[in-house]
C-alpha cells in the first residue's frame, strides 16, 4: 500500500556525527587485529591532519579474543600516527608514531579512559573539504531513509557556515533545524550569540532554533534520573549533570533571547524537574519554547503540568527496540510510565518522532515497527497518525513529501524536485 508523508522529519539527530560515521573508518566488522592491514581507506574521511583515525574494533569478535598491541600497527603503519578507538569508546589502540606525537609512553599501545579522551581531543580536526564530504554523505543517508527534514542537536559555527555555503550552491537536500549544545554555564553566552548570528543569515532551508543541554544520563548506564531506584533495590536513582540554579539561568537567558530551550531528559524525575522549572520561570514572566528530548519515562502529573507550557516532546520509538530486553527489569514500578506517546497524545502535548542517529540508524520503519510491537510489552498503543507525528509541523518549511510503499521508500520530493536516491 502506498502512502505519502509530507515533510518526513527526524526530530532528533546528530548531523555531522552521522556524516562522520558514514564516511569514516569504521571497524565494527574487523575480523582480527591483523586484518587492519586490509581496510579500505579510499574515498573515506579516515585521515585527520595526517593521522589515520578509526572507530569500532572489539577484540571479543576476534578468534583469539586478545587485546591488540602497538607492534601490530607499527609493522603496517610505520610512518604516520594511527589512532583506533574501541567500540565502547573507552580505549584506543595506537602506534608508536601516535605515542610520540602525544608525548606518551605505553608498552601495549593501548590508552584507556582519561588518557584516551585527552589524546583524542588533540588529534587535528577534519579539513573543510572533509566536512563537506561528511555533510553530503549525511544528506544522502537521510534522503535514502525518506527524510526531507531533520533537527540537529549538535551545531557549531563551522557547521553552520558550511551549510549556508552549500545551500547557496544548491547542494543541500534537507531542511535543517540547528541547535547548539552547551555543557557548562560559561558556554551559554557564546552559544546564544552563535544562534542569534546564524539567525541573521536569510535561508529557506536552515533554521537556527536554540540551545540544548543534558540534564540527566541514560537508562542503559543507569544514569537517567528516576523517582525510584533502578532495578527496584539499592539507592541508585541516576544523576543530574546540571544544578537547578544553572539550569534556571539557561532557561531565562535563552528565552530572553527569543530562542528555544531543549533539554535531554530521559528519566521521569529529570523531566518532572525541568517541567516544574519551566513553570516557575514562566510565572516570573519569561516565555519560551521547551523541547524535552527523549522523554522516555513520564509520570501523569508531569504530563498534566506541561499543559500551560509551550512544550514539545521529541521521542525515538527505535530506542524502545534496543532497550526492550532490560527495560522492565530496570524500571520496575515506573515501567507503566515508559514511552508514553499515547498519554502525551491524549493530553494534546505535541510530539515529534526521530531516531537519534548515529546512535541508532535514521529509520522511519524502525520507529513504525517499535510502535506496532511495543503494545505486546504493555506499552500503550499509539493511535496517532504517523503522517502527522513523523512530519515536520510547519507546512511553510519547503514543499516536500515522501512516498512509502510497504517497507520501502519509493520516492522523495524535496523543495521542488524528485531526488535521485540511487547515485
Ligand atoms: Zn542525541
mmCIF file of C-alpha atoms and ligand atoms in Angstrom:
data_model
loop_
_atom_site.group_PDB
_atom_site.id
_atom_site.type_symbol
_atom_site.label_atom_id
_atom_site.label_comp_id
_atom_site.label_asym_id
_atom_site.label_seq_id
_atom_site.Cartn_x
_atom_site.Cartn_y
_atom_site.Cartn_z
ATOM 1 C CA UNK A 1 0.000 0.000 0.000
ATOM 2 C CA UNK A 2 1.300 3.453 -0.953
ATOM 3 C CA UNK A 3 1.125 6.375 1.346
ATOM 4 C CA UNK A 4 2.559 9.838 1.276
ATOM 5 C CA UNK A 5 4.020 11.760 4.212
ATOM 6 C CA UNK A 6 4.564 15.499 3.860
ATOM 7 C CA UNK A 7 7.899 16.779 5.267
ATOM 8 C CA UNK A 8 9.098 13.453 6.735
ATOM 9 C CA UNK A 9 11.010 14.608 9.796
ATOM 10 C CA UNK A 10 13.694 13.079 12.014
ATOM 11 C CA UNK A 11 13.310 15.332 15.034
ATOM 12 C CA UNK A 12 16.479 14.399 16.963
ATOM 13 C CA UNK A 13 19.761 13.794 15.138
ATOM 14 C CA UNK A 14 23.472 14.475 15.398
ATOM 15 C CA UNK A 15 24.003 15.526 11.816
ATOM 16 C CA UNK A 16 27.755 15.876 11.359
ATOM 17 C CA UNK A 17 28.498 12.800 13.504
ATOM 18 C CA UNK A 18 26.153 10.854 11.203
ATOM 19 C CA UNK A 19 28.242 12.008 8.225
ATOM 20 C CA UNK A 20 31.477 11.179 10.059
ATOM 21 C CA UNK A 21 30.227 7.657 10.690
ATOM 22 C CA UNK A 22 29.092 7.283 7.093
ATOM 23 C CA UNK A 23 32.447 8.291 5.593
ATOM 24 C CA UNK A 24 34.924 7.420 8.356
ATOM 25 C CA UNK A 25 36.953 4.282 9.009
ATOM 26 C CA UNK A 26 34.514 2.004 10.851
ATOM 27 C CA UNK A 27 35.981 -1.158 12.336
ATOM 28 C CA UNK A 28 32.874 -2.877 13.707
ATOM 29 C CA UNK A 29 33.396 -5.757 11.274
ATOM 30 C CA UNK A 30 37.174 -6.025 11.680
ATOM 31 C CA UNK A 31 37.674 -9.817 11.932
ATOM 32 C CA UNK A 32 41.112 -9.738 13.653
ATOM 33 C CA UNK A 33 43.858 -7.316 14.686
ATOM 34 C CA UNK A 34 45.978 -8.341 11.694
ATOM 35 C CA UNK A 35 43.118 -7.578 9.310
ATOM 36 C CA UNK A 36 43.721 -3.870 9.898
ATOM 37 C CA UNK A 37 46.255 -4.300 7.072
ATOM 38 C CA UNK A 38 43.450 -4.741 4.547
ATOM 39 C CA UNK A 39 40.977 -1.996 5.496
ATOM 40 C CA UNK A 40 39.814 0.167 2.606
ATOM 41 C CA UNK A 41 40.755 3.844 3.005
ATOM 42 C CA UNK A 42 39.847 5.054 -0.479
ATOM 43 C CA UNK A 43 37.036 7.637 -0.559
ATOM 44 C CA UNK A 44 36.807 7.829 3.225
ATOM 45 C CA UNK A 45 37.473 10.688 5.625
ATOM 46 C CA UNK A 46 39.845 8.463 7.634
ATOM 47 C CA UNK A 47 42.724 10.918 7.861
ATOM 48 C CA UNK A 48 42.683 13.912 10.157
ATOM 49 C CA UNK A 49 45.692 16.159 9.543
ATOM 50 C CA UNK A 50 47.916 13.194 8.744
ATOM 51 C CA UNK A 51 46.519 10.913 11.482
ATOM 52 C CA UNK A 52 44.726 7.733 10.491
ATOM 53 C CA UNK A 53 41.672 7.604 12.758
ATOM 54 C CA UNK A 54 39.214 4.723 13.093
ATOM 55 C CA UNK A 55 36.476 3.550 15.413
ATOM 56 C CA UNK A 56 34.635 0.404 16.430
ATOM 57 C CA UNK A 57 37.014 -2.561 16.894
ATOM 58 C CA UNK A 58 36.211 -5.143 19.542
ATOM 59 C CA UNK A 59 38.626 -7.975 20.369
ATOM 60 C CA UNK A 60 35.708 -10.130 21.547
ATOM 61 C CA UNK A 61 34.820 -10.577 17.871
ATOM 62 C CA UNK A 62 38.306 -11.871 17.041
ATOM 63 C CA UNK A 63 39.356 -15.564 17.038
ATOM 64 C CA UNK A 64 41.962 -15.204 19.851
ATOM 65 C CA UNK A 65 39.897 -12.601 21.773
ATOM 66 C CA UNK A 66 43.172 -10.933 22.729
ATOM 67 C CA UNK A 67 43.685 -7.198 23.005
ATOM 68 C CA UNK A 68 45.762 -5.767 20.130
ATOM 69 C CA UNK A 69 49.141 -4.058 20.602
ATOM 70 C CA UNK A 70 51.239 -1.297 19.082
ATOM 71 C CA UNK A 71 53.709 -3.668 17.384
ATOM 72 C CA UNK A 72 50.957 -4.878 15.049
ATOM 73 C CA UNK A 73 50.262 -1.295 13.983
ATOM 74 C CA UNK A 74 53.943 -0.266 13.777
ATOM 75 C CA UNK A 75 54.611 -3.058 11.304
ATOM 76 C CA UNK A 76 51.834 -1.943 8.947
ATOM 77 C CA UNK A 77 51.871 1.834 9.578
ATOM 78 C CA UNK A 78 55.447 2.852 10.455
ATOM 79 C CA UNK A 79 55.281 6.373 9.028
ATOM 80 C CA UNK A 80 52.288 8.237 10.426
ATOM 81 C CA UNK A 81 50.201 8.286 13.609
ATOM 82 C CA UNK A 82 47.343 5.794 13.855
ATOM 83 C CA UNK A 83 44.538 6.127 16.402
ATOM 84 C CA UNK A 84 41.816 3.460 16.564
ATOM 85 C CA UNK A 85 39.140 3.731 19.246
ATOM 86 C CA UNK A 86 37.472 0.618 20.630
ATOM 87 C CA UNK A 87 33.710 0.142 20.054
ATOM 88 C CA UNK A 88 32.866 1.134 23.650
ATOM 89 C CA UNK A 89 34.723 4.450 23.315
ATOM 90 C CA UNK A 90 36.795 3.831 26.447
ATOM 91 C CA UNK A 91 40.069 2.540 24.939
ATOM 92 C CA UNK A 92 42.279 3.426 21.963
ATOM 93 C CA UNK A 93 44.773 1.262 20.060
ATOM 94 C CA UNK A 94 47.615 3.432 18.801
ATOM 95 C CA UNK A 95 51.021 3.044 17.135
ATOM 96 C CA UNK A 96 54.435 4.367 18.188
ATOM 97 C CA UNK A 97 54.200 7.396 15.877
ATOM 98 C CA UNK A 98 50.979 8.450 17.655
ATOM 99 C CA UNK A 99 52.548 7.939 21.107
ATOM 100 C CA UNK A 100 55.499 10.080 20.029
ATOM 101 C CA UNK A 101 53.219 12.906 18.832
ATOM 102 C CA UNK A 102 51.226 12.710 22.058
ATOM 103 C CA UNK A 103 54.362 12.572 24.222
ATOM 104 C CA UNK A 104 53.076 9.415 25.916
ATOM 105 C CA UNK A 105 54.773 6.131 26.837
ATOM 106 C CA UNK A 106 52.930 2.853 26.528
ATOM 107 C CA UNK A 107 54.297 -0.668 26.095
ATOM 108 C CA UNK A 108 50.995 -2.029 24.848
ATOM 109 C CA UNK A 109 49.860 0.895 22.689
ATOM 110 C CA UNK A 110 46.502 0.867 24.481
ATOM 111 C CA UNK A 111 45.263 4.127 26.005
ATOM 112 C CA UNK A 112 42.272 3.977 28.286
ATOM 113 C CA UNK A 113 39.735 6.335 29.837
ATOM 114 C CA UNK A 114 41.245 9.748 30.571
ATOM 115 C CA UNK A 115 44.444 9.118 28.556
ATOM 116 C CA UNK A 116 42.267 8.147 25.625
ATOM 117 C CA UNK A 117 39.799 11.052 25.894
ATOM 118 C CA UNK A 118 42.510 13.686 26.357
ATOM 119 C CA UNK A 119 44.563 12.262 23.493
ATOM 120 C CA UNK A 120 41.560 12.095 21.203
ATOM 121 C CA UNK A 121 40.959 15.816 21.718
ATOM 122 C CA UNK A 122 44.486 16.525 20.478
ATOM 123 C CA UNK A 123 44.048 14.865 17.071
ATOM 124 C CA UNK A 124 43.898 17.537 14.336
ATOM 125 C CA UNK A 125 40.353 18.431 13.178
ATOM 126 C CA UNK A 126 38.852 17.428 9.836
ATOM 127 C CA UNK A 127 39.500 19.796 6.953
ATOM 128 C CA UNK A 128 36.658 21.819 5.439
ATOM 129 C CA UNK A 129 36.587 19.624 2.318
ATOM 130 C CA UNK A 130 36.201 16.513 4.501
ATOM 131 C CA UNK A 131 33.387 18.108 6.492
ATOM 132 C CA UNK A 132 31.675 18.947 3.224
ATOM 133 C CA UNK A 133 32.028 15.305 2.167
ATOM 134 C CA UNK A 134 30.509 14.259 5.526
ATOM 135 C CA UNK A 135 27.586 16.656 5.116
ATOM 136 C CA UNK A 136 26.844 15.343 1.616
ATOM 137 C CA UNK A 137 27.023 11.759 2.893
ATOM 138 C CA UNK A 138 24.677 12.578 5.768
ATOM 139 C CA UNK A 139 22.169 14.268 3.418
ATOM 140 C CA UNK A 140 22.192 11.190 1.185
ATOM 141 C CA UNK A 141 21.735 8.866 4.147
ATOM 142 C CA UNK A 142 18.707 10.745 5.479
ATOM 143 C CA UNK A 143 17.214 11.150 1.994
ATOM 144 C CA UNK A 144 17.553 7.427 1.267
ATOM 145 C CA UNK A 145 15.779 6.766 4.558
ATOM 146 C CA UNK A 146 12.999 9.022 3.217
ATOM 147 C CA UNK A 147 13.672 12.089 5.330
ATOM 148 C CA UNK A 148 13.443 15.637 3.977
ATOM 149 C CA UNK A 149 13.570 17.409 7.361
ATOM 150 C CA UNK A 150 15.874 16.929 10.311
ATOM 151 C CA UNK A 151 16.525 18.620 13.628
ATOM 152 C CA UNK A 152 20.213 18.642 14.533
ATOM 153 C CA UNK A 153 21.254 18.885 18.181
ATOM 154 C CA UNK A 154 24.990 19.435 17.620
ATOM 155 C CA UNK A 155 25.565 22.613 15.624
ATOM 156 C CA UNK A 156 28.830 24.573 15.595
ATOM 157 C CA UNK A 157 29.725 27.842 13.874
ATOM 158 C CA UNK A 158 31.847 25.958 11.367
ATOM 159 C CA UNK A 159 28.985 23.568 10.516
ATOM 160 C CA UNK A 160 26.503 26.425 10.159
ATOM 161 C CA UNK A 161 28.823 28.323 7.798
ATOM 162 C CA UNK A 162 29.411 25.230 5.686
ATOM 163 C CA UNK A 163 25.665 24.579 5.459
ATOM 164 C CA UNK A 164 24.980 28.167 4.386
ATOM 165 C CA UNK A 165 27.575 27.841 1.610
ATOM 166 C CA UNK A 166 26.108 24.526 0.483
ATOM 167 C CA UNK A 167 22.590 25.919 0.401
ATOM 168 C CA UNK A 168 23.799 28.769 -1.810
ATOM 169 C CA UNK A 169 25.424 26.213 -4.122
ATOM 170 C CA UNK A 170 22.140 24.221 -4.276
ATOM 171 C CA UNK A 171 23.806 21.195 -2.669
ATOM 172 C CA UNK A 172 21.510 20.778 0.328
ATOM 173 C CA UNK A 173 18.784 18.175 0.007
ATOM 174 C CA UNK A 174 17.467 18.553 3.550
ATOM 175 C CA UNK A 175 15.653 21.231 5.517
ATOM 176 C CA UNK A 176 17.625 21.528 8.737
ATOM 177 C CA UNK A 177 16.906 22.945 12.171
ATOM 178 C CA UNK A 178 20.003 23.631 14.241
ATOM 179 C CA UNK A 179 20.620 23.691 17.978
ATOM 180 C CA UNK A 180 23.846 24.407 19.851
ATOM 181 C CA UNK A 181 24.735 22.170 22.819
ATOM 182 C CA UNK A 182 26.236 23.647 25.993
ATOM 183 C CA UNK A 183 27.943 21.503 28.648
ATOM 184 C CA UNK A 184 28.608 24.274 31.169
ATOM 185 C CA UNK A 185 27.009 27.581 32.035
ATOM 186 C CA UNK A 186 30.077 29.523 30.908
ATOM 187 C CA UNK A 187 29.452 28.321 27.319
ATOM 188 C CA UNK A 188 25.927 29.755 27.239
ATOM 189 C CA UNK A 189 26.586 33.371 26.211
ATOM 190 C CA UNK A 190 28.774 32.259 23.312
ATOM 191 C CA UNK A 191 26.215 29.693 22.150
ATOM 192 C CA UNK A 192 23.321 32.199 22.308
ATOM 193 C CA UNK A 193 25.422 34.695 20.333
ATOM 194 C CA UNK A 194 26.085 31.990 17.714
ATOM 195 C CA UNK A 195 22.373 31.184 17.290
ATOM 196 C CA UNK A 196 21.468 34.880 17.054
ATOM 197 C CA UNK A 197 24.231 35.414 14.487
ATOM 198 C CA UNK A 198 23.067 32.386 12.488
ATOM 199 C CA UNK A 199 19.530 33.771 12.508
ATOM 200 C CA UNK A 200 20.736 36.829 10.613
ATOM 201 C CA UNK A 201 21.524 34.664 7.560
ATOM 202 C CA UNK A 202 18.494 34.652 5.310
ATOM 203 C CA UNK A 203 17.848 31.000 4.460
ATOM 204 C CA UNK A 204 14.972 28.877 3.220
ATOM 205 C CA UNK A 205 16.409 25.518 4.258
ATOM 206 C CA UNK A 206 18.210 26.337 7.506
ATOM 207 C CA UNK A 207 16.664 27.436 10.781
ATOM 208 C CA UNK A 208 18.702 28.210 13.881
ATOM 209 C CA UNK A 209 16.481 27.295 16.830
ATOM 210 C CA UNK A 210 18.202 27.344 20.190
ATOM 211 C CA UNK A 211 20.216 25.826 22.994
ATOM 212 C CA UNK A 212 20.424 22.239 24.200
ATOM 213 C CA UNK A 213 21.835 20.800 27.394
ATOM 214 C CA UNK A 214 21.975 17.343 29.011
ATOM 215 C CA UNK A 215 20.099 17.307 32.312
ATOM 216 C CA UNK A 216 20.478 13.573 33.022
ATOM 217 C CA UNK A 217 22.142 10.418 31.637
ATOM 218 C CA UNK A 218 20.772 7.228 30.066
ATOM 219 C CA UNK A 219 18.734 4.227 31.195
ATOM 220 C CA UNK A 220 21.291 1.781 29.756
ATOM 221 C CA UNK A 221 24.050 3.087 32.031
ATOM 222 C CA UNK A 222 21.547 3.673 34.894
ATOM 223 C CA UNK A 223 22.321 7.398 34.978
ATOM 224 C CA UNK A 224 18.944 8.772 33.818
ATOM 225 C CA UNK A 225 17.246 10.426 36.822
ATOM 226 C CA UNK A 226 14.341 8.342 38.154
ATOM 227 C CA UNK A 227 11.988 8.895 41.074
ATOM 228 C CA UNK A 228 12.596 5.323 42.289
ATOM 229 C CA UNK A 229 15.775 3.192 42.470
ATOM 230 C CA UNK A 230 16.954 1.217 39.444
ATOM 231 C CA UNK A 231 16.016 -2.471 39.473
ATOM 232 C CA UNK A 232 13.741 -1.835 42.456
ATOM 233 C CA UNK A 233 16.559 -2.012 45.007
ATOM 234 C CA UNK A 234 19.545 -0.108 46.408
ATOM 235 C CA UNK A 235 19.818 3.649 46.268
ATOM 236 C CA UNK A 236 20.866 4.461 42.695
ATOM 237 C CA UNK A 237 18.250 6.736 41.112
ATOM 238 C CA UNK A 238 20.602 8.137 38.439
ATOM 239 C CA UNK A 239 22.038 11.633 38.393
ATOM 240 C CA UNK A 240 21.792 15.166 37.072
ATOM 241 C CA UNK A 241 24.569 16.915 35.170
ATOM 242 C CA UNK A 242 23.402 20.457 35.994
ATOM 243 C CA UNK A 243 22.343 22.179 39.204
ATOM 244 C CA UNK A 244 18.784 23.547 39.150
ATOM 245 C CA UNK A 245 20.219 27.075 39.605
ATOM 246 C CA UNK A 246 22.365 26.770 36.472
ATOM 247 C CA UNK A 247 19.528 25.176 34.514
ATOM 248 C CA UNK A 248 17.343 28.127 35.540
ATOM 249 C CA UNK A 249 19.926 30.502 34.047
ATOM 250 C CA UNK A 250 19.860 28.603 30.769
ATOM 251 C CA UNK A 251 16.053 28.881 30.585
ATOM 252 C CA UNK A 252 15.979 32.577 31.460
ATOM 253 C CA UNK A 253 18.788 33.767 29.196
ATOM 254 C CA UNK A 254 17.794 31.570 26.251
ATOM 255 C CA UNK A 255 14.126 32.535 26.415
ATOM 256 C CA UNK A 256 15.008 36.205 26.932
ATOM 257 C CA UNK A 257 16.973 35.999 23.660
ATOM 258 C CA UNK A 258 13.846 34.615 21.920
ATOM 259 C CA UNK A 259 15.347 31.133 21.425
ATOM 260 C CA UNK A 260 14.178 27.605 22.251
ATOM 261 C CA UNK A 261 15.468 25.526 25.165
ATOM 262 C CA UNK A 262 15.975 21.796 24.535
ATOM 263 C CA UNK A 263 16.748 19.523 27.458
ATOM 264 C CA UNK A 264 17.944 15.926 27.386
ATOM 265 C CA UNK A 265 15.600 14.325 29.935
ATOM 266 C CA UNK A 266 15.303 10.548 29.875
ATOM 267 C CA UNK A 267 14.209 9.701 33.426
ATOM 268 C CA UNK A 268 10.793 10.646 34.890
ATOM 269 C CA UNK A 269 12.307 12.757 37.662
ATOM 270 C CA UNK A 270 14.567 14.668 35.241
ATOM 271 C CA UNK A 271 11.564 15.564 33.070
ATOM 272 C CA UNK A 272 9.497 16.459 36.118
ATOM 273 C CA UNK A 273 12.143 18.833 37.469
ATOM 274 C CA UNK A 274 12.563 20.563 34.108
ATOM 275 C CA UNK A 275 8.807 20.986 33.623
ATOM 276 C CA UNK A 276 8.481 22.380 37.150
ATOM 277 C CA UNK A 277 11.367 24.756 36.463
ATOM 278 C CA UNK A 278 9.746 25.935 33.223
ATOM 279 C CA UNK A 279 6.508 26.576 35.136
ATOM 280 C CA UNK A 280 8.340 28.563 37.807
ATOM 281 C CA UNK A 281 10.174 30.736 35.282
ATOM 282 C CA UNK A 282 7.046 31.254 33.184
ATOM 283 C CA UNK A 283 5.304 32.544 36.303
ATOM 284 C CA UNK A 284 8.037 35.173 36.546
ATOM 285 C CA UNK A 285 7.136 36.462 33.088
ATOM 286 C CA UNK A 286 9.696 34.618 30.932
ATOM 287 C CA UNK A 287 8.055 32.879 28.000
ATOM 288 C CA UNK A 288 9.628 30.495 25.539
ATOM 289 C CA UNK A 289 9.573 27.082 23.941
ATOM 290 C CA UNK A 290 10.725 23.966 25.753
ATOM 291 C CA UNK A 291 11.699 20.759 23.958
ATOM 292 C CA UNK A 292 12.041 17.608 26.031
ATOM 293 C CA UNK A 293 14.498 15.273 24.306
ATOM 294 C CA UNK A 294 13.754 11.531 24.589
ATOM 295 C CA UNK A 295 11.173 11.836 27.418
ATOM 296 C CA UNK A 296 11.303 8.058 27.822
ATOM 297 C CA UNK A 297 9.586 7.958 31.219
ATOM 298 C CA UNK A 298 6.926 10.499 32.248
ATOM 299 C CA UNK A 299 4.611 10.444 35.267
ATOM 300 C CA UNK A 300 0.995 11.517 34.663
ATOM 301 C CA UNK A 301 1.385 14.622 36.856
ATOM 302 C CA UNK A 302 4.350 15.739 34.738
ATOM 303 C CA UNK A 303 2.258 15.461 31.582
ATOM 304 C CA UNK A 304 -0.535 17.471 33.254
ATOM 305 C CA UNK A 305 1.982 20.138 34.303
ATOM 306 C CA UNK A 306 3.114 20.531 30.676
ATOM 307 C CA UNK A 307 -0.295 21.749 29.530
ATOM 308 C CA UNK A 308 0.126 25.523 30.076
ATOM 309 C CA UNK A 309 3.690 25.475 28.627
ATOM 310 C CA UNK A 310 4.888 25.684 25.026
ATOM 311 C CA UNK A 311 6.388 22.219 25.167
ATOM 312 C CA UNK A 312 7.127 19.540 22.570
ATOM 313 C CA UNK A 313 8.405 16.029 23.320
ATOM 314 C CA UNK A 314 10.923 14.519 20.882
ATOM 315 C CA UNK A 315 10.711 10.738 21.144
ATOM 316 C CA UNK A 316 12.584 7.896 19.429
ATOM 317 C CA UNK A 317 10.476 4.733 19.289
ATOM 318 C CA UNK A 318 13.510 2.869 17.844
ATOM 319 C CA UNK A 319 15.221 3.248 21.241
ATOM 320 C CA UNK A 320 12.464 1.030 22.642
ATOM 321 C CA UNK A 321 13.553 -1.745 20.238
ATOM 322 C CA UNK A 322 17.090 -1.580 21.647
ATOM 323 C CA UNK A 323 16.034 -1.192 25.293
ATOM 324 C CA UNK A 324 13.150 -3.652 25.449
ATOM 325 C CA UNK A 325 15.249 -6.573 26.734
ATOM 326 C CA UNK A 326 16.066 -4.873 30.036
ATOM 327 C CA UNK A 327 13.528 -2.062 30.285
ATOM 328 C CA UNK A 328 11.027 -3.748 32.637
ATOM 329 C CA UNK A 329 13.800 -5.037 34.901
ATOM 330 C CA UNK A 330 15.445 -1.630 35.297
ATOM 331 C CA UNK A 331 12.252 0.416 35.676
ATOM 332 C CA UNK A 332 10.105 -1.934 37.764
ATOM 333 C CA UNK A 333 7.252 0.159 39.176
ATOM 334 C CA UNK A 334 7.934 3.010 36.761
ATOM 335 C CA UNK A 335 7.536 0.776 33.713
ATOM 336 C CA UNK A 336 3.896 1.778 33.216
ATOM 337 C CA UNK A 337 5.162 5.336 32.529
ATOM 338 C CA UNK A 338 7.725 4.275 29.894
ATOM 339 C CA UNK A 339 7.485 5.514 26.284
ATOM 340 C CA UNK A 340 4.226 7.419 26.995
ATOM 341 C CA UNK A 341 3.477 8.567 23.435
ATOM 342 C CA UNK A 342 -0.207 7.730 23.752
ATOM 343 C CA UNK A 343 -0.588 9.526 27.096
ATOM 344 C CA UNK A 344 1.070 12.636 25.595
ATOM 345 C CA UNK A 345 -1.134 12.481 22.528
ATOM 346 C CA UNK A 346 -4.256 12.186 24.678
ATOM 347 C CA UNK A 347 -3.136 15.201 26.735
ATOM 348 C CA UNK A 348 -2.663 17.074 23.425
ATOM 349 C CA UNK A 349 1.029 17.679 24.111
ATOM 350 C CA UNK A 350 2.843 17.949 20.745
ATOM 351 C CA UNK A 351 5.194 15.039 19.951
ATOM 352 C CA UNK A 352 7.694 14.553 17.151
ATOM 353 C CA UNK A 353 9.385 11.263 16.345
ATOM 354 C CA UNK A 354 13.025 10.791 15.420
ATOM 355 C CA UNK A 355 15.909 8.328 15.641
ATOM 356 C CA UNK A 356 18.966 9.916 17.344
ATOM 357 C CA UNK A 357 21.424 8.917 14.616
ATOM 358 C CA UNK A 358 24.229 7.942 14.646
ATOM 359 C CA UNK A 359 23.254 6.248 17.964
ATOM 360 C CA UNK A 360 20.514 4.450 16.020
ATOM 361 C CA UNK A 361 20.175 4.456 12.220
ATOM 362 C CA UNK A 362 17.729 7.055 10.938
ATOM 363 C CA UNK A 363 14.739 4.877 10.048
ATOM 364 C CA UNK A 364 11.038 5.586 9.759
ATOM 365 C CA UNK A 365 10.487 1.822 9.536
ATOM 366 C CA UNK A 366 12.258 1.051 12.839
ATOM 367 C CA UNK A 367 10.034 3.621 14.546
ATOM 368 C CA UNK A 368 6.907 2.192 12.930
ATOM 369 C CA UNK A 369 7.947 -1.334 13.984
ATOM 370 C CA UNK A 370 8.525 -0.180 17.584
ATOM 371 C CA UNK A 371 5.102 1.485 17.712
ATOM 372 C CA UNK A 372 3.496 -1.682 16.364
ATOM 373 C CA UNK A 373 5.339 -4.165 18.595
ATOM 374 C CA UNK A 374 5.563 -2.288 21.896
ATOM 375 C CA UNK A 375 1.928 -2.959 22.948
ATOM 376 C CA UNK A 376 2.955 -6.642 23.331
ATOM 377 C CA UNK A 377 5.224 -5.406 26.138
ATOM 378 C CA UNK A 378 2.430 -3.406 27.803
ATOM 379 C CA UNK A 379 3.348 -0.026 26.212
ATOM 380 C CA UNK A 380 0.065 1.728 25.421
ATOM 381 C CA UNK A 381 -0.671 1.545 21.692
ATOM 382 C CA UNK A 382 -0.098 4.783 19.810
ATOM 383 C CA UNK A 383 -3.281 5.742 17.980
ATOM 384 C CA UNK A 384 -1.984 8.927 16.352
ATOM 385 C CA UNK A 385 -1.471 9.385 12.614
ATOM 386 C CA UNK A 386 2.203 8.749 11.814
ATOM 387 C CA UNK A 387 1.994 11.033 8.788
ATOM 388 C CA UNK A 388 1.406 13.863 11.255
ATOM 389 C CA UNK A 389 3.658 12.819 14.136
ATOM 390 C CA UNK A 390 6.570 11.940 11.841
ATOM 391 C CA UNK A 391 6.141 15.032 9.678
ATOM 392 C CA UNK A 392 7.556 18.489 10.279
ATOM 393 C CA UNK A 393 4.744 20.555 11.833
ATOM 394 C CA UNK A 394 5.374 23.706 9.770
ATOM 395 C CA UNK A 395 3.756 23.393 6.328
ATOM 396 C CA UNK A 396 5.578 26.522 5.107
ATOM 397 C CA UNK A 397 9.017 24.901 5.625
ATOM 398 C CA UNK A 398 9.635 23.791 1.979
ATOM 399 C CA UNK A 399 7.339 21.842 -0.321
ATOM 400 C CA UNK A 400 8.399 18.236 0.321
ATOM 401 C CA UNK A 401 6.917 14.765 0.620
ATOM 402 C CA UNK A 402 7.903 11.121 0.739
ATOM 403 C CA UNK A 403 6.066 8.203 -0.835
ATOM 404 C CA UNK A 404 6.271 4.952 1.103
ATOM 405 C CA UNK A 405 5.414 1.615 -0.482
ATOM 406 C CA UNK A 406 5.089 -1.048 2.227
ATOM 407 C CA UNK A 407 8.526 -1.243 3.787
ATOM 408 C CA UNK A 408 10.392 0.721 1.155
ATOM 409 C CA UNK A 409 10.924 4.380 0.296
ATOM 410 C CA UNK A 410 9.566 4.811 -3.207
ATOM 411 C CA UNK A 411 10.031 8.497 -3.921
ATOM 412 C CA UNK A 412 11.315 11.600 -2.174
ATOM 413 C CA UNK A 413 10.246 15.030 -3.389
ATOM 414 C CA UNK A 414 12.267 17.836 -1.857
ATOM 415 C CA UNK A 415 11.860 21.563 -2.402
ATOM 416 C CA UNK A 416 10.537 21.325 -5.940
ATOM 417 C CA UNK A 417 12.315 18.239 -7.294
ATOM 418 C CA UNK A 418 12.309 14.450 -7.103
ATOM 419 C CA UNK A 419 15.572 13.353 -5.505
ATOM 420 C CA UNK A 420 17.851 10.795 -7.125
ATOM 421 C CA UNK A 421 18.301 8.228 -4.339
ATOM 422 C CA UNK A 422 20.430 5.784 -6.326
ATOM 423 C CA UNK A 423 23.637 7.626 -7.235
HETATM 424 ZN ZN1 LIG B 1 21.006 12.708 20.932
#
